[in-house]
Each structure stands twice: as C-alpha cells, then as structure tokens.
Coordinates of C-alpha atoms in Angstrom, one line a residue:
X1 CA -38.6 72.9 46.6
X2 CA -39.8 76.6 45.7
X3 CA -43.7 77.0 44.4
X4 CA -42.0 78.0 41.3
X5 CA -39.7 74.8 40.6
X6 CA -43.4 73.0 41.8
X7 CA -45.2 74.8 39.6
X8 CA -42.9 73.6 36.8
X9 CA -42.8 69.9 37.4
X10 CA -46.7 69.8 37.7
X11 CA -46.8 71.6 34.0
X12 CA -44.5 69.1 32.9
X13 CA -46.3 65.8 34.2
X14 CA -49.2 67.5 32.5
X15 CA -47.6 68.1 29.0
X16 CA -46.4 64.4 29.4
X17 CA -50.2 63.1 29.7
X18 CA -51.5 65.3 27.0
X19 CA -48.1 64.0 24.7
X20 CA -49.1 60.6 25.9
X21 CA -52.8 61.4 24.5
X22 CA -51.3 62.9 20.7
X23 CA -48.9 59.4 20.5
X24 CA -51.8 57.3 21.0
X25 CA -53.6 59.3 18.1
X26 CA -51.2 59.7 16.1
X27 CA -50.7 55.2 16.4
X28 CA -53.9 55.3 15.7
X29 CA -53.9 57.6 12.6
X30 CA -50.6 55.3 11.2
X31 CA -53.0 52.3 12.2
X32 CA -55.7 53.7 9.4
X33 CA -52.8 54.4 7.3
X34 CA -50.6 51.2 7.5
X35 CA -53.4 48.9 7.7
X36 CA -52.3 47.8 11.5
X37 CA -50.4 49.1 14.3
X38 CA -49.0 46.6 16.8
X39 CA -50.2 46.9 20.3
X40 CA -47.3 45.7 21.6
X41 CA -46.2 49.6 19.8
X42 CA -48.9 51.3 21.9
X43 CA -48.5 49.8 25.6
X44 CA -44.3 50.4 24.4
X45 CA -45.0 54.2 24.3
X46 CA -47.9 54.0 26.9
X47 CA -45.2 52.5 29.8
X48 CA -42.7 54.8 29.0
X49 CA -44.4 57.7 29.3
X50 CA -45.4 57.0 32.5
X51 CA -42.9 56.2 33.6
X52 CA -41.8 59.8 32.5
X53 CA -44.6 61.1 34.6
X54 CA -43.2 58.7 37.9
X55 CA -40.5 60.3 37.5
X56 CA -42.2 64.4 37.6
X57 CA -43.7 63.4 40.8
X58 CA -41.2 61.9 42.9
X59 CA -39.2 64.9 42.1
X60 CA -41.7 66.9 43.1
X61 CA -42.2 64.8 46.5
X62 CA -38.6 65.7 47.1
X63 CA -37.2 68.7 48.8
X64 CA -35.0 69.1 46.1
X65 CA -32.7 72.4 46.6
X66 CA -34.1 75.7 44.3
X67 CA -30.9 75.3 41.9
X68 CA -31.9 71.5 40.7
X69 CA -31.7 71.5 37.1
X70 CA -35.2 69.8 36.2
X71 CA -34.0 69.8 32.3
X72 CA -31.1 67.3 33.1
X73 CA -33.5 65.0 34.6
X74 CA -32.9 61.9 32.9
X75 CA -35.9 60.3 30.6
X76 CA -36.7 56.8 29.5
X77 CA -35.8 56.5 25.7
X78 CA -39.2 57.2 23.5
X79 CA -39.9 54.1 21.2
X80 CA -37.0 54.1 18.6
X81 CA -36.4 51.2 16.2
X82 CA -33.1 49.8 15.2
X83 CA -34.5 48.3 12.0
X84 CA -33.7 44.4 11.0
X85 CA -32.2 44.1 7.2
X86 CA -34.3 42.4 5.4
X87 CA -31.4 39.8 4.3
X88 CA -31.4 39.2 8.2
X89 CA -35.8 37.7 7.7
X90 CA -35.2 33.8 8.4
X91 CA -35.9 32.1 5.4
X92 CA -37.4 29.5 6.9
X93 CA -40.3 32.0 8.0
X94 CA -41.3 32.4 4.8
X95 CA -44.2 35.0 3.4
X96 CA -45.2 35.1 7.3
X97 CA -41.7 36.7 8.4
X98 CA -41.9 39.1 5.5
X99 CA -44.8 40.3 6.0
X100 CA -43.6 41.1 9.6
X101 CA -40.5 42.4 8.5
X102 CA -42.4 44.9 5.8
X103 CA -45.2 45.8 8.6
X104 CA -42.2 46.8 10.8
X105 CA -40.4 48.6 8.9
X106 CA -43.3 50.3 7.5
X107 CA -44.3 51.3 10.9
X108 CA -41.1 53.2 11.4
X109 CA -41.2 54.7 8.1
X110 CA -44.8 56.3 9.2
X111 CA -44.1 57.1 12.5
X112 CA -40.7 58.7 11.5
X113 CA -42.9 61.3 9.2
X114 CA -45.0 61.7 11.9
X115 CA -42.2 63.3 14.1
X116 CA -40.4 65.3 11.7
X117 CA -43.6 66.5 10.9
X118 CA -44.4 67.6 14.4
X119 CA -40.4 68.6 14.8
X120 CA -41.2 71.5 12.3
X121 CA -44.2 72.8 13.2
X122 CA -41.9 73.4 16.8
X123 CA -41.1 77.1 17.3
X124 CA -37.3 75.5 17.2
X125 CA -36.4 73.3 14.8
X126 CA -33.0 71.7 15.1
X127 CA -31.1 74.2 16.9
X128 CA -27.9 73.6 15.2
X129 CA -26.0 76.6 13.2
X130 CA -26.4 76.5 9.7
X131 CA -29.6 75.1 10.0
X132 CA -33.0 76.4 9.5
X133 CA -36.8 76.0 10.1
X134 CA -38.4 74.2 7.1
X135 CA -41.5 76.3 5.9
X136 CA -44.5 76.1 7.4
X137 CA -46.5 74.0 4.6
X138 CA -48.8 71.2 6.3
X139 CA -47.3 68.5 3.8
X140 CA -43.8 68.1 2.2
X141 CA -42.1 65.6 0.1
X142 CA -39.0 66.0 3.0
X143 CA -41.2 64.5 6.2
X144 CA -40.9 61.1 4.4
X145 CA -36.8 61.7 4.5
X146 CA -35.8 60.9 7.5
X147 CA -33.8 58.5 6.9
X148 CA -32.2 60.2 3.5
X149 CA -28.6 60.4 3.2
X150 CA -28.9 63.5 0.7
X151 CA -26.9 66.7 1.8
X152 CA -30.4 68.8 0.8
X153 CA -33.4 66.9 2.9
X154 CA -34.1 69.1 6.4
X155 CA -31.8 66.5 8.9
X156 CA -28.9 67.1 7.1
X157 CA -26.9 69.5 9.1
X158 CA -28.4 66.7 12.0
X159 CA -26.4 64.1 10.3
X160 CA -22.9 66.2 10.3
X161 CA -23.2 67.3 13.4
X162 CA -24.1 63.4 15.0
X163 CA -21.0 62.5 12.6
X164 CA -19.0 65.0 14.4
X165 CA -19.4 64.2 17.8
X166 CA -19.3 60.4 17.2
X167 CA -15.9 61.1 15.7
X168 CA -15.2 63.6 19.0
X169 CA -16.2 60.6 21.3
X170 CA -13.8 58.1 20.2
X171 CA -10.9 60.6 20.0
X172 CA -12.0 61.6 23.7
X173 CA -11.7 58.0 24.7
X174 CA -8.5 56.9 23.6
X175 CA -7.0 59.7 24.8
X176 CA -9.3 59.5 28.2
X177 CA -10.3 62.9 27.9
X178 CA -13.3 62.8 30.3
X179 CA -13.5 66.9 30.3
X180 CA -15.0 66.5 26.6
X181 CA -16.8 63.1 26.8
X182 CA -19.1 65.5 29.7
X183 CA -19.9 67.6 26.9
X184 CA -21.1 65.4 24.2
X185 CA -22.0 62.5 26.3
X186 CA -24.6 62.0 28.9
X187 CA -26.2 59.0 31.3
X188 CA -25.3 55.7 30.2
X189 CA -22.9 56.3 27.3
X190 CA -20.8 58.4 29.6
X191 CA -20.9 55.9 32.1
X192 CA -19.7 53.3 29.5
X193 CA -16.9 55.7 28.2
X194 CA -16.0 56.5 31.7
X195 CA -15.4 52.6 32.5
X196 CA -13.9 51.7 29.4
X197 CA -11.1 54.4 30.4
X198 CA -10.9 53.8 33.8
X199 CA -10.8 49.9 33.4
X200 CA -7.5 49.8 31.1
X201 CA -4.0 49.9 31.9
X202 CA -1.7 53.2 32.5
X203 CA 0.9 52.0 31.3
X204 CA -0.9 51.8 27.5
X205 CA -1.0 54.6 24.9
X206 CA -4.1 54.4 22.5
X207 CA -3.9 55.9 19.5
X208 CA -7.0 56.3 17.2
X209 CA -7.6 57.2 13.6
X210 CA -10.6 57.8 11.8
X211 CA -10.1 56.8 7.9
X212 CA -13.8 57.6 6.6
X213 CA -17.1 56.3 5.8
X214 CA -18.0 53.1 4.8
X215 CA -21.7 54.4 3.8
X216 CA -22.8 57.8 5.0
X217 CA -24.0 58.7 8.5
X218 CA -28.0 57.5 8.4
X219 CA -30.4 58.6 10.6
X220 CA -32.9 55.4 11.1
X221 CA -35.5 56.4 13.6
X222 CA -37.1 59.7 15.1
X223 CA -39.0 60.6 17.7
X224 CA -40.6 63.4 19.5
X225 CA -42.3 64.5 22.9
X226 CA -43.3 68.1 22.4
X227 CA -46.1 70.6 23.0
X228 CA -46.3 74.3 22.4
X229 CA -46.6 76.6 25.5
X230 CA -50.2 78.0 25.3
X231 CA -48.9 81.4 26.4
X232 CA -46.1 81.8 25.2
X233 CA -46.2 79.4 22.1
X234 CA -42.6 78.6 21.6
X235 CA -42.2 74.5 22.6
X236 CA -41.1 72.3 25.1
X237 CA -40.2 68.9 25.1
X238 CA -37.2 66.7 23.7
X239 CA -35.9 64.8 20.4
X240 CA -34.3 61.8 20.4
X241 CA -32.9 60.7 17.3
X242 CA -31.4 57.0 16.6
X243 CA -28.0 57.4 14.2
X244 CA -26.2 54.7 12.1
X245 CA -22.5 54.9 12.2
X246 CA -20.7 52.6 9.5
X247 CA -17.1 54.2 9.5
X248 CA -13.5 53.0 8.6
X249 CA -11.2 53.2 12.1
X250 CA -8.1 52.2 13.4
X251 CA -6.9 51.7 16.6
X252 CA -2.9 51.1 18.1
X253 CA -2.3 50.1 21.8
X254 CA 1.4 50.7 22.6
X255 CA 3.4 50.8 25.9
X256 CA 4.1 54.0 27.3
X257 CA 7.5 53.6 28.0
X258 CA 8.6 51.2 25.8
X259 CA 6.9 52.0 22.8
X260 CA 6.2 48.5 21.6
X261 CA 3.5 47.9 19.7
X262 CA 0.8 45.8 21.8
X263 CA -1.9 45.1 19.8
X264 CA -3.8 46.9 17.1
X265 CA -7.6 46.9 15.3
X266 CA -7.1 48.0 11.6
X267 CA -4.4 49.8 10.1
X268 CA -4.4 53.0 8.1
X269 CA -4.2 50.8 4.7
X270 CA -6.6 48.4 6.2
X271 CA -8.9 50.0 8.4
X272 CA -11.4 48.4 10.3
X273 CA -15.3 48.6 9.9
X274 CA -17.1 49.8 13.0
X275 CA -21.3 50.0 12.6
X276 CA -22.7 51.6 15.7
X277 CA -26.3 52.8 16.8
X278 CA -26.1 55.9 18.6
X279 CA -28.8 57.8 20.6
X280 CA -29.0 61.4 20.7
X281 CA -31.2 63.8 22.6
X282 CA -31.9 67.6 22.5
X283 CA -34.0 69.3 25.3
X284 CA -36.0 71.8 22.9
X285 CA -36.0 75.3 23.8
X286 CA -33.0 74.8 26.3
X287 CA -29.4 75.5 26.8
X288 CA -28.5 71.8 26.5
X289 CA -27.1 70.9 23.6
X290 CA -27.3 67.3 21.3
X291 CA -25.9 64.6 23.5
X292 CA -24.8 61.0 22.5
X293 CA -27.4 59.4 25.5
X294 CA -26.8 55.6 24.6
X295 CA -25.6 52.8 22.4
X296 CA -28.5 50.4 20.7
X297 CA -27.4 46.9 19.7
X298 CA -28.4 44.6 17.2
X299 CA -30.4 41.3 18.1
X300 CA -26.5 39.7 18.2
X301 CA -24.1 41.6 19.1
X302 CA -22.3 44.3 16.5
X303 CA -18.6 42.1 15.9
X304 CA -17.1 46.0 16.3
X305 CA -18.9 47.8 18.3
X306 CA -16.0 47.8 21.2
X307 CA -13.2 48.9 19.5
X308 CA -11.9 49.6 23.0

C-alpha cells in the first residue's frame, strides 16, 4: 500500500472517530429535546462505527495493490428505522406500548432533522441533476420534511430518482440484465438479484409491468456520516437513505418455447401491491453514484416483497 493510499485510510479512521463524537452529541442534544434517548440508540451507532473504523485498519494492515478503490469499501448500515404503524401497537400493551411507539417514532422524526440538517450545510448536497443546495439559513421549516411526499420540500428530486431505479431494478431482473443491476445495485441487494436470476429456470420468460403507485415514494429515515475537509472544506462521508416503495406491479412467467402461460402475480387490470424498504447510499464528494445497498423487512415478513 503507497504512503498516499496510507495516508488516506488513517484520515478516514479519524473522520470516523470524530463523526462517532458529533452522533453521540447530537443523541444527546435529541435527548434534551425529546425528553429521552434510548441507550440501546447510542451503543447501536457506537458499534457500528467501529466497526467502520475495524474495517480502516485492516485495510490498512493489508498490502492492498495502489489501484484499490478505498470508496467502494463496503460500510455497516448507519442506524436507520423502518418505523412500526401505529395500528401495528398491540392493544393489549396499552398506554405503555404507546408511549414506546410515540418515543420511537419521535426519535426518528428528530434524528431525521438532524441529518438533513447536517446534509445541507455539506459543500454537496444531493448530487442529483435538477437538484440544488438549500440556502444556507441555520433553521428551515424543510429539515422537519424528510419524510414529506410534496414535489417542493428539498428530497424531492431524491424521491424520483430512488423511484426510478427501483422501477430500473425490477425490469433488470426479470429480464436478468445483470450489466444494469451493477450499476444501480451494490453488496447485498446485488447479491440477492444476482441469485434470484441465477436460481430460476431457462427455459422461463418473465415479463414485468409496473402499473403505478399505490401511495407515493416516502422516504422514512435519514442518515449521515460526514465532515468537512479542513483544507479544503468541501465534505466527505456518505448518506444513506431508507425508501418506502408501495407500487402496483405485475408479473407473467411463460415458457420460452411454448409460450404457455405458467404462472402470474397480478394482472394489468388487477395489479398486485408490492411495499418494499430500500436502502440507498451516496459516497459524498465521489464519482459513485446512488446505489440500492439492501432490502429492510418488516418485524413479519412483507406478503410481497418477492415478487420473484
């Protein structure tokens, strides 16, 4: 490994420790706020970050070749929440469970402004075209948005584009187009895709239809690990971003040389519902673009999230 490449990973592990240092005051800042923040919450983001910093230094023990891509490195997911419905609260747990489910979700909604807060004061904001830096004001009605379905709130080009490439992955996999899943996918939800191709039969031709939106594309959680250069001041760091899917699909399995009609899931006048978590990730400052990282699932299992 060059000095250089050594010199990178060592101002990486350190910009990990220091993020590590503005989470846990930032939990406690939303601990003033929202009366209590769970600890369970703090040792969460505390673990995962170093494991983040593991990571840095068994590269850096390495001899990795001078070419290695240290931004495709693969991270640990930052704490995200796939909120509960509140129709989902036992009944049977009574003012106890709801005051669990309020403090939760009410964690979330803090910590979400939190990050889009820090996510515009970034040199880059969402790096998506049409999109643009919010001003610089220290407060804004928008940070407490995140999870706004409006076309004017700051995430909205976000939305369109996660809406886009979910849409691009399920084409890409029924027609086992593995070329395009490597440019929207990455680490396990390729590997996923990859199996779900490579485990079906040759002889079967999928056909896959997108009909619309049940309700629009949501994004539910957000978080950040960034910190500004101190030389150059433009940031580093990534954004992960946890997306609600609840679309109208269709899918057709027919024999390749038959044509017969195998099975089927939905139809074009009676489409099925599909509600999917997704995961997506931007390296700031970088070349890499948004990728679809992972699935989340619900406590039980979503009844359509393999629609193949």
């Amino acid at each position: 490994m060059s000095i250089a490449q050594r010199g990178i990973l060592h101002c990486r592990r350190s910009a990990l420790s220091y993020q590590y240092g503005l989470l846990r005051s930032q939990s406690s800042l939303i601990g003033r706020r929202a009366y209590a923040t769970p600890a369970t919450k703090e040792k969460s983001i505390e673990e995962k970050t170093q494991q983040m910093v593991r990571a840095l230094e068994d590269m850096e023990r390495r001899a990795l070749p001078a070419s290695y891509d240290t931004d495709a490195m693969p991270v640990p997911l930052l704490d995200l929440v796939l909120p509960t419905p509140y129709s989902r609260v036992p009944k049977e747990s009574g003012l106890k469970g709801t005051w669990a489910w309020a403090r939760a979700w009410l964690s979330n909604f803090s910590d979400n402004a939190f990050h889009l807060y820090y996510l515009s004061k970034a040199s880059s904001f969402l790096e998506l075209p049409g999109s643009s830096a919010p001003p610089k004001a220290r407060w804004s009605p928008q940070l407490f948005k995140t999870s706004s379905t409006s076309p004017n709130t700051w995430l909205a080009p976000l939305r369109q584009h996660a809406l886009n490439m979910y849409l691009k992955m399920s084409e890409a996999q029924a027609t086992g187009d593995l070329r395009t899943l490597r440019t929207i996918t990455k680490n396990t939800q390729f590997q996923t895709c990859q199996k779900r191709i490579k485990d079906r039969s040759k002889d079967h031709l999928y056909v896959w239809s997108f009909e619309g939106e049940k309700s629009p594309t949501q994004i539910v959680s957000l978080r950040t690990a960034i910190e500004a250069d101190e030389k150059t001041g433009l940031s580093k760091g990534m954004v992960q971003a946890l997306v609600k899917f609840d679309t109208l699909q269709s899918l057709s399995v027919y024999n390749k040389k038959s044509g017969k009609l195998l099975q089927s899931r939905g139809t074009k006048e009676e489409p099925a519902r599909v509600i999917e978590y997704m995961v997506l990730e931007k390296r700031v400052q970088t070349e890499t673009p948004w990728m679809i990282r992972n699935q989340l699932l619900e406590g039980v299992k979503a009844k359509y999230d393999e629609l193949f």
